[in-house]
């Protein structure tokens, strides 16, 4: 993972102040920032699993672009205000979350750490932040809804077989399970070439090679845990494989049928079935955002799949203002891709996002520390966000978009120059 300079430097002694118990304080000392968690995850899991987590499409330029764009943002702080107790509570789709951050959907997370979906869902419930379960998760939606009844969202792919029967049936299952919001991922019309996975021989279904066996032998904790829990299965798909329940059968089905674009027609069909909040993930073009509005979509997650699908995609954060100008105030504008700290969350809000999500950091935290990892990370993000809001001069989330910022050293700061005053209007 391209980790920002700020991740490397955060974690001085002052951060102990964010811990409310001695266990938390000890964790903060050992893992004060994302970089320490990534390092631990890398030591603890096989190389192919770490590459699956960290890697991206092609030459991984888009991953770097996502990161660089955040690092380039500057914010002018405001002083003379009492910002000693920032309030992070954020209302989204009629739910109050503890902060404007959720966990992005990540399929096959069980490869990275056994039962990772369950660990992340439990942490999200405890931390009061949304957990988006991937359709290709390793625990099914019914079980996750029991673990995280107050914060569970579900992400779907378009599975074209039999007129999308699996995708549409999953909508019914989401309704029955009490899912809060449905997320349709649009940016995966076709499987893409991820060089690390190819060279590691990572296939679905998983077929061990000499190299992967060697990798596993070097990660005994992961190997034991995987032995105890069994090979990860695409749990949501078990009902659709005609009683063939072996991991290989289900994986074979997913491999054969999981590739297809969400068309606007299919989105419209889902809109008619699903009355709750409906979100499109992967939207990047303003015309697509406008099309979504016409179909009564409630929100978009500006995302390039964390640089895993299209290496020429712009950094997600660079698109916020562009999309905001088209659809501001009419739908929630969310974002993911390279949110590595509370400061990144603040930067996204200042640039006009209403809410943010992080993927790899939560899965890496799970790989590093097991079940306690994702809750530790959520707490770390929360403490960091409070700190940087106080520093920048905001006491409420809705005040963040009023701060002056620039994304490029050669440009003027927003709000200070009349030519640059594209307003951030929160939703
Ligand atoms: C291991 C892994 C699996 C992913 N699987 C999915 C998925 O099943 N569905 C989806 O919409 N996005 C998936 N994504 C993309 C994430 O939802 C998210 O867009 C991306 O990870 C955000 O970037 P970040 O990891 O830098 O936070 C996956 C990402 C990773 C790292």
mmCIF file of N, CA, C and O in Angstrom, residues 354-423:
data_model
loop_
_atom_site.group_PDB
_atom_site.id
_atom_site.type_symbol
_atom_site.label_atom_id
_atom_site.label_comp_id
_atom_site.label_asym_id
_atom_site.label_seq_id
_atom_site.Cartn_x
_atom_site.Cartn_y
_atom_site.Cartn_z
ATOM 1 N N UNK A 354 -19.775 14.138 1.578
ATOM 2 C CA UNK A 354 -20.658 14.070 2.749
ATOM 3 C C UNK A 354 -20.259 12.931 3.692
ATOM 4 O O UNK A 354 -20.596 12.947 4.875
ATOM 5 N N UNK A 355 -19.565 11.934 3.138
ATOM 6 C CA UNK A 355 -19.265 10.737 3.922
ATOM 7 C C UNK A 355 -18.100 10.028 3.240
ATOM 8 O O UNK A 355 -17.895 10.198 2.034
ATOM 9 N N UNK A 356 -17.340 9.235 3.999
ATOM 10 C CA UNK A 356 -16.193 8.527 3.405
ATOM 11 C C UNK A 356 -16.226 7.044 3.791
ATOM 12 O O UNK A 356 -16.886 6.661 4.767
ATOM 13 N N UNK A 357 -15.495 6.258 3.033
ATOM 14 C CA UNK A 357 -15.336 4.833 3.348
ATOM 15 C C UNK A 357 -13.865 4.459 3.200
ATOM 16 O O UNK A 357 -13.144 5.053 2.391
ATOM 17 N N UNK A 358 -13.457 3.434 3.934
ATOM 18 C CA UNK A 358 -12.104 2.884 3.765
ATOM 19 C C UNK A 358 -12.210 1.370 3.637
ATOM 20 O O UNK A 358 -13.042 0.743 4.312
ATOM 21 N N UNK A 359 -11.382 0.803 2.780
ATOM 22 C CA UNK A 359 -11.398 -0.640 2.570
ATOM 23 C C UNK A 359 -10.172 -1.305 3.155
ATOM 24 O O UNK A 359 -10.193 -1.804 4.292
ATOM 25 N N UNK A 360 -9.067 -1.263 2.397
ATOM 26 C CA UNK A 360 -7.851 -1.978 2.797
ATOM 27 C C UNK A 360 -7.454 -1.742 4.263
ATOM 28 O O UNK A 360 -7.042 -2.688 4.940
ATOM 29 N N UNK A 361 -7.529 -0.480 4.767
ATOM 30 C CA UNK A 361 -7.085 -0.279 6.152
ATOM 31 C C UNK A 361 -7.811 -1.195 7.147
ATOM 32 O O UNK A 361 -7.186 -1.738 8.065
ATOM 33 N N UNK A 362 -9.116 -1.398 6.968
ATOM 34 C CA UNK A 362 -9.856 -2.230 7.921
ATOM 35 C C UNK A 362 -9.498 -3.706 7.790
ATOM 36 O O UNK A 362 -9.386 -4.429 8.791
ATOM 37 N N UNK A 363 -9.295 -4.147 6.537
ATOM 38 C CA UNK A 363 -8.931 -5.555 6.361
ATOM 39 C C UNK A 363 -7.500 -5.799 6.836
ATOM 40 O O UNK A 363 -7.196 -6.840 7.434
ATOM 41 N N UNK A 364 -6.629 -4.827 6.599
ATOM 42 C CA UNK A 364 -5.244 -4.962 7.085
ATOM 43 C C UNK A 364 -5.224 -4.996 8.613
ATOM 44 O O UNK A 364 -4.479 -5.775 9.217
ATOM 45 N N UNK A 365 -6.058 -4.170 9.243
ATOM 46 C CA UNK A 365 -6.112 -4.147 10.710
ATOM 47 C C UNK A 365 -6.588 -5.503 11.234
ATOM 48 O O UNK A 365 -6.115 -5.990 12.267
ATOM 49 N N UNK A 366 -7.509 -6.139 10.505
ATOM 50 C CA UNK A 366 -7.997 -7.467 10.916
ATOM 51 C C UNK A 366 -6.881 -8.500 10.758
ATOM 52 O O UNK A 366 -6.681 -9.357 11.623
ATOM 53 N N UNK A 367 -6.166 -8.416 9.634
ATOM 54 C CA UNK A 367 -5.062 -9.362 9.421
ATOM 55 C C UNK A 367 -3.974 -9.162 10.480
ATOM 56 O O UNK A 367 -3.358 -10.118 10.938
ATOM 57 N N UNK A 368 -3.769 -7.927 10.885
ATOM 58 C CA UNK A 368 -2.704 -7.629 11.850
ATOM 59 C C UNK A 368 -3.061 -8.091 13.259
ATOM 60 O O UNK A 368 -2.245 -8.678 13.956
ATOM 61 N N UNK A 369 -4.307 -7.818 13.677
ATOM 62 C CA UNK A 369 -4.649 -8.006 15.096
ATOM 63 C C UNK A 369 -5.838 -8.924 15.329
ATOM 64 O O UNK A 369 -6.327 -9.014 16.455
ATOM 65 N N UNK A 370 -6.338 -9.561 14.266
ATOM 66 C CA UNK A 370 -7.524 -10.408 14.442
ATOM 67 C C UNK A 370 -8.734 -9.556 14.757
ATOM 68 O O UNK A 370 -8.817 -8.380 14.362
ATOM 69 N N UNK A 371 -9.666 -10.135 15.543
ATOM 70 C CA UNK A 371 -10.962 -9.484 15.768
ATOM 71 C C UNK A 371 -10.832 -8.087 16.371
ATOM 72 O O UNK A 371 -11.669 -7.219 16.128
ATOM 73 N N UNK A 372 -9.786 -7.833 17.175
ATOM 74 C CA UNK A 372 -9.713 -6.496 17.796
ATOM 75 C C UNK A 372 -9.145 -5.428 16.850
ATOM 76 O O UNK A 372 -9.192 -4.239 17.135
ATOM 77 N N UNK A 373 -8.646 -5.839 15.689
ATOM 78 C CA UNK A 373 -8.009 -4.901 14.763
ATOM 79 C C UNK A 373 -8.929 -3.819 14.217
ATOM 80 O O UNK A 373 -8.616 -2.617 14.315
ATOM 81 N N UNK A 374 -10.063 -4.197 13.629
ATOM 82 C CA UNK A 374 -10.894 -3.152 13.008
ATOM 83 C C UNK A 374 -11.473 -2.147 14.007
ATOM 84 O O UNK A 374 -11.622 -0.963 13.674
ATOM 85 N N UNK A 375 -11.766 -2.600 15.231
ATOM 86 C CA UNK A 375 -12.285 -1.647 16.235
ATOM 87 C C UNK A 375 -11.171 -0.685 16.648
ATOM 88 O O UNK A 375 -11.407 0.517 16.846
ATOM 89 N N UNK A 376 -9.949 -1.219 16.749
ATOM 90 C CA UNK A 376 -8.811 -0.349 17.082
ATOM 91 C C UNK A 376 -8.648 0.722 16.008
ATOM 92 O O UNK A 376 -8.467 1.907 16.307
ATOM 93 N N UNK A 377 -8.752 0.306 14.757
ATOM 94 C CA UNK A 377 -8.571 1.269 13.663
ATOM 95 C C UNK A 377 -9.685 2.325 13.667
ATOM 96 O O UNK A 377 -9.422 3.527 13.485
ATOM 97 N N UNK A 378 -10.923 1.881 13.894
ATOM 98 C CA UNK A 378 -12.043 2.839 13.913
ATOM 99 C C UNK A 378 -11.816 3.878 15.011
ATOM 100 O O UNK A 378 -12.018 5.081 14.817
ATOM 101 N N UNK A 379 -11.385 3.390 16.169
ATOM 102 C CA UNK A 379 -11.130 4.298 17.298
ATOM 103 C C UNK A 379 -9.996 5.278 16.936
ATOM 104 O O UNK A 379 -10.069 6.472 17.239
ATOM 105 N N UNK A 380 -8.974 4.728 16.254
ATOM 106 C CA UNK A 380 -7.835 5.576 15.879
ATOM 107 C C UNK A 380 -8.283 6.685 14.914
ATOM 108 O O UNK A 380 -7.951 7.856 15.097
ATOM 109 N N UNK A 381 -9.075 6.301 13.920
ATOM 110 C CA UNK A 381 -9.589 7.291 12.970
ATOM 111 C C UNK A 381 -10.423 8.365 13.692
ATOM 112 O O UNK A 381 -10.339 9.547 13.388
ATOM 113 N N UNK A 382 -11.225 7.901 14.663
ATOM 114 C CA UNK A 382 -12.116 8.830 15.371
ATOM 115 C C UNK A 382 -11.307 9.855 16.172
ATOM 116 O O UNK A 382 -11.570 11.067 16.104
ATOM 117 N N UNK A 383 -10.306 9.346 16.888
ATOM 118 C CA UNK A 383 -9.472 10.243 17.704
ATOM 119 C C UNK A 383 -8.706 11.212 16.796
ATOM 120 O O UNK A 383 -8.611 12.411 17.073
ATOM 121 N N UNK A 384 -8.190 10.673 15.683
ATOM 122 C CA UNK A 384 -7.443 11.536 14.752
ATOM 123 C C UNK A 384 -8.350 12.613 14.155
ATOM 124 O O UNK A 384 -7.969 13.777 14.034
ATOM 125 N N UNK A 385 -9.568 12.215 13.784
ATOM 126 C CA UNK A 385 -10.478 13.190 13.158
ATOM 127 C C UNK A 385 -10.818 14.309 14.140
ATOM 128 O O UNK A 385 -10.827 15.488 13.777
ATOM 129 N N UNK A 386 -11.071 13.925 15.409
ATOM 130 C CA UNK A 386 -11.354 14.966 16.419
ATOM 131 C C UNK A 386 -10.172 15.928 16.506
ATOM 132 O O UNK A 386 -10.346 17.153 16.539
ATOM 133 N N UNK A 387 -8.978 15.356 16.545
ATOM 134 C CA UNK A 387 -7.768 16.178 16.684
ATOM 135 C C UNK A 387 -7.601 17.146 15.524
ATOM 136 O O UNK A 387 -7.348 18.340 15.729
ATOM 137 N N UNK A 388 -7.765 16.650 14.305
ATOM 138 C CA UNK A 388 -7.506 17.546 13.162
ATOM 139 C C UNK A 388 -8.648 18.542 12.957
ATOM 140 O O UNK A 388 -8.425 19.656 12.476
ATOM 141 N N UNK A 389 -9.870 18.151 13.356
ATOM 142 C CA UNK A 389 -10.964 19.142 13.269
ATOM 143 C C UNK A 389 -10.702 20.290 14.230
ATOM 144 O O UNK A 389 -10.873 21.466 13.881
ATOM 145 N N UNK A 390 -10.299 19.942 15.456
ATOM 146 C CA UNK A 390 -10.006 20.986 16.445
ATOM 147 C C UNK A 390 -8.901 21.894 15.911
ATOM 148 O O UNK A 390 -8.952 23.124 16.040
ATOM 149 N N UNK A 391 -7.903 21.286 15.305
ATOM 150 C CA UNK A 391 -6.760 22.040 14.795
ATOM 151 C C UNK A 391 -7.154 22.955 13.626
ATOM 152 O O UNK A 391 -6.683 24.074 13.489
ATOM 153 N N UNK A 392 -8.054 22.433 12.775
ATOM 154 C CA UNK A 392 -8.428 23.204 11.574
ATOM 155 C C UNK A 392 -9.479 24.264 11.886
ATOM 156 O O UNK A 392 -9.651 25.216 11.118
ATOM 157 N N UNK A 393 -10.208 24.080 13.019
ATOM 158 C CA UNK A 393 -11.199 25.092 13.393
ATOM 159 C C UNK A 393 -12.630 24.691 13.061
ATOM 160 O O UNK A 393 -13.427 25.528 12.635
ATOM 161 N N UNK A 394 -12.964 23.418 13.257
ATOM 162 C CA UNK A 394 -14.351 22.964 13.039
ATOM 163 C C UNK A 394 -14.829 22.197 14.258
ATOM 164 O O UNK A 394 -14.116 21.336 14.772
ATOM 165 N N UNK A 395 -16.040 22.503 14.710
ATOM 166 C CA UNK A 395 -16.570 21.773 15.870
ATOM 167 C C UNK A 395 -17.643 20.772 15.460
ATOM 168 O O UNK A 395 -18.006 19.892 16.215
ATOM 169 N N UNK A 396 -18.186 20.931 14.272
ATOM 170 C CA UNK A 396 -19.232 20.031 13.767
ATOM 171 C C UNK A 396 -18.820 19.596 12.369
ATOM 172 O O UNK A 396 -18.175 20.359 11.641
ATOM 173 N N UNK A 397 -19.267 18.406 11.961
ATOM 174 C CA UNK A 397 -18.937 17.886 10.630
ATOM 175 C C UNK A 397 -19.392 18.864 9.542
ATOM 176 O O UNK A 397 -18.687 19.103 8.557
ATOM 177 N N UNK A 398 -20.562 19.454 9.741
ATOM 178 C CA UNK A 398 -21.097 20.339 8.694
ATOM 179 C C UNK A 398 -20.287 21.633 8.521
ATOM 180 O O UNK A 398 -20.446 22.338 7.530
ATOM 181 N N UNK A 399 -19.423 21.926 9.484
ATOM 182 C CA UNK A 399 -18.579 23.122 9.327
ATOM 183 C C UNK A 399 -17.350 22.853 8.439
ATOM 184 O O UNK A 399 -16.735 23.786 7.937
ATOM 185 N N UNK A 400 -17.000 21.584 8.271
ATOM 186 C CA UNK A 400 -15.755 21.263 7.529
ATOM 187 C C UNK A 400 -15.761 21.843 6.110
ATOM 188 O O UNK A 400 -14.739 22.384 5.667
ATOM 189 N N UNK A 401 -16.875 21.746 5.366
ATOM 190 C CA UNK A 401 -16.830 22.264 3.990
ATOM 191 C C UNK A 401 -16.661 23.774 3.895
ATOM 192 O O UNK A 401 -16.444 24.293 2.800
ATOM 193 N N UNK A 402 -16.737 24.475 5.021
ATOM 194 C CA UNK A 402 -16.576 25.923 4.941
ATOM 195 C C UNK A 402 -15.091 26.333 5.040
ATOM 196 O O UNK A 402 -14.756 27.502 4.853
ATOM 197 N N UNK A 403 -14.231 25.365 5.341
ATOM 198 C CA UNK A 403 -12.794 25.695 5.448
ATOM 199 C C UNK A 403 -12.194 25.932 4.066
ATOM 200 O O UNK A 403 -12.644 25.352 3.071
ATOM 201 N N UNK A 404 -11.174 26.779 4.011
ATOM 202 C CA UNK A 404 -10.513 27.069 2.734
ATOM 203 C C UNK A 404 -9.434 26.035 2.459
ATOM 204 O O UNK A 404 -8.642 25.707 3.343
ATOM 205 N N UNK A 405 -9.393 25.564 1.235
ATOM 206 C CA UNK A 405 -8.420 24.521 0.897
ATOM 207 C C UNK A 405 -7.954 24.711 -0.540
ATOM 208 O O UNK A 405 -8.554 25.464 -1.320
ATOM 209 N N UNK A 406 -6.880 24.016 -0.886
ATOM 210 C CA UNK A 406 -6.515 23.904 -2.290
ATOM 211 C C UNK A 406 -5.918 22.515 -2.527
ATOM 212 O O UNK A 406 -5.367 21.897 -1.616
ATOM 213 N N UNK A 407 -6.067 22.046 -3.753
ATOM 214 C CA UNK A 407 -5.598 20.702 -4.084
ATOM 215 C C UNK A 407 -4.294 20.764 -4.872
ATOM 216 O O UNK A 407 -3.734 19.745 -5.214
ATOM 217 N N UNK A 408 -3.844 21.975 -5.151
ATOM 218 C CA UNK A 408 -2.704 22.146 -6.036
ATOM 219 C C UNK A 408 -1.975 23.418 -5.596
ATOM 220 O O UNK A 408 -2.607 24.475 -5.443
ATOM 221 N N UNK A 409 -0.680 23.324 -5.388
ATOM 222 C CA UNK A 409 0.092 24.475 -4.888
ATOM 223 C C UNK A 409 0.061 25.658 -5.846
ATOM 224 O O UNK A 409 0.326 26.784 -5.461
ATOM 225 N N UNK A 410 -0.233 25.399 -7.107
ATOM 226 C CA UNK A 410 -0.241 26.495 -8.079
ATOM 227 C C UNK A 410 -1.598 27.184 -8.179
ATOM 228 O O UNK A 410 -1.776 28.086 -8.981
ATOM 229 N N UNK A 411 -2.561 26.718 -7.390
ATOM 230 C CA UNK A 411 -3.889 27.329 -7.436
ATOM 231 C C UNK A 411 -4.126 28.147 -6.177
ATOM 232 O O UNK A 411 -3.423 27.991 -5.176
ATOM 233 N N UNK A 412 -5.169 28.997 -6.227
ATOM 234 C CA UNK A 412 -5.532 29.757 -5.038
ATOM 235 C C UNK A 412 -6.381 28.882 -4.106
ATOM 236 O O UNK A 412 -6.914 27.862 -4.521
ATOM 237 N N UNK A 413 -6.527 29.376 -2.879
ATOM 238 C CA UNK A 413 -7.365 28.643 -1.929
ATOM 239 C C UNK A 413 -8.846 28.893 -2.214
ATOM 240 O O UNK A 413 -9.221 30.009 -2.599
ATOM 241 N N UNK A 414 -9.674 27.892 -2.013
ATOM 242 C CA UNK A 414 -11.115 28.033 -2.244
ATOM 243 C C UNK A 414 -11.691 29.054 -1.279
ATOM 244 O O UNK A 414 -11.216 29.191 -0.152
ATOM 245 N N UNK A 415 -12.682 29.764 -1.732
ATOM 246 C CA UNK A 415 -13.397 30.682 -0.849
ATOM 247 C C UNK A 415 -12.698 32.009 -0.645
ATOM 248 O O UNK A 415 -13.314 32.970 -0.195
ATOM 249 N N UNK A 416 -11.403 32.109 -0.951
ATOM 250 C CA UNK A 416 -10.679 33.353 -0.735
ATOM 251 C C UNK A 416 -10.584 34.183 -2.011
ATOM 252 O O UNK A 416 -10.383 35.378 -1.968
ATOM 253 N N UNK A 417 -10.731 33.458 -3.131
ATOM 254 C CA UNK A 417 -10.648 34.127 -4.423
ATOM 255 C C UNK A 417 -12.003 33.959 -5.119
ATOM 256 O O UNK A 417 -12.468 32.834 -5.271
ATOM 257 N N UNK A 418 -12.646 35.064 -5.523
ATOM 258 C CA UNK A 418 -13.993 34.960 -6.089
ATOM 259 C C UNK A 418 -14.072 33.981 -7.263
ATOM 260 O O UNK A 418 -15.076 33.321 -7.450
ATOM 261 N N UNK A 419 -12.999 33.817 -8.044
ATOM 262 C CA UNK A 419 -13.038 32.909 -9.190
ATOM 263 C C UNK A 419 -13.093 31.445 -8.768
ATOM 264 O O UNK A 419 -13.386 30.573 -9.549
ATOM 265 N N UNK A 420 -12.729 31.204 -7.526
ATOM 266 C CA UNK A 420 -12.564 29.814 -7.084
ATOM 267 C C UNK A 420 -13.630 29.404 -6.093
ATOM 268 O O UNK A 420 -13.492 28.402 -5.420
ATOM 269 N N UNK A 421 -14.693 30.189 -5.971
ATOM 270 C CA UNK A 421 -15.584 29.960 -4.840
ATOM 271 C C UNK A 421 -16.700 28.969 -5.145
ATOM 272 O O UNK A 421 -17.822 29.179 -4.733
ATOM 273 N N UNK A 422 -16.376 27.858 -5.837
ATOM 274 C CA UNK A 422 -17.353 26.792 -6.031
ATOM 275 C C UNK A 422 -17.780 26.313 -4.650
ATOM 276 O O UNK A 422 -16.983 25.798 -3.885
ATOM 277 N N UNK A 423 -19.019 26.557 -4.301
ATOM 278 C CA UNK A 423 -19.471 26.322 -2.922
ATOM 279 C C UNK A 423 -19.625 24.836 -2.632
ATOM 280 O O UNK A 423 -20.088 24.067 -3.447
#
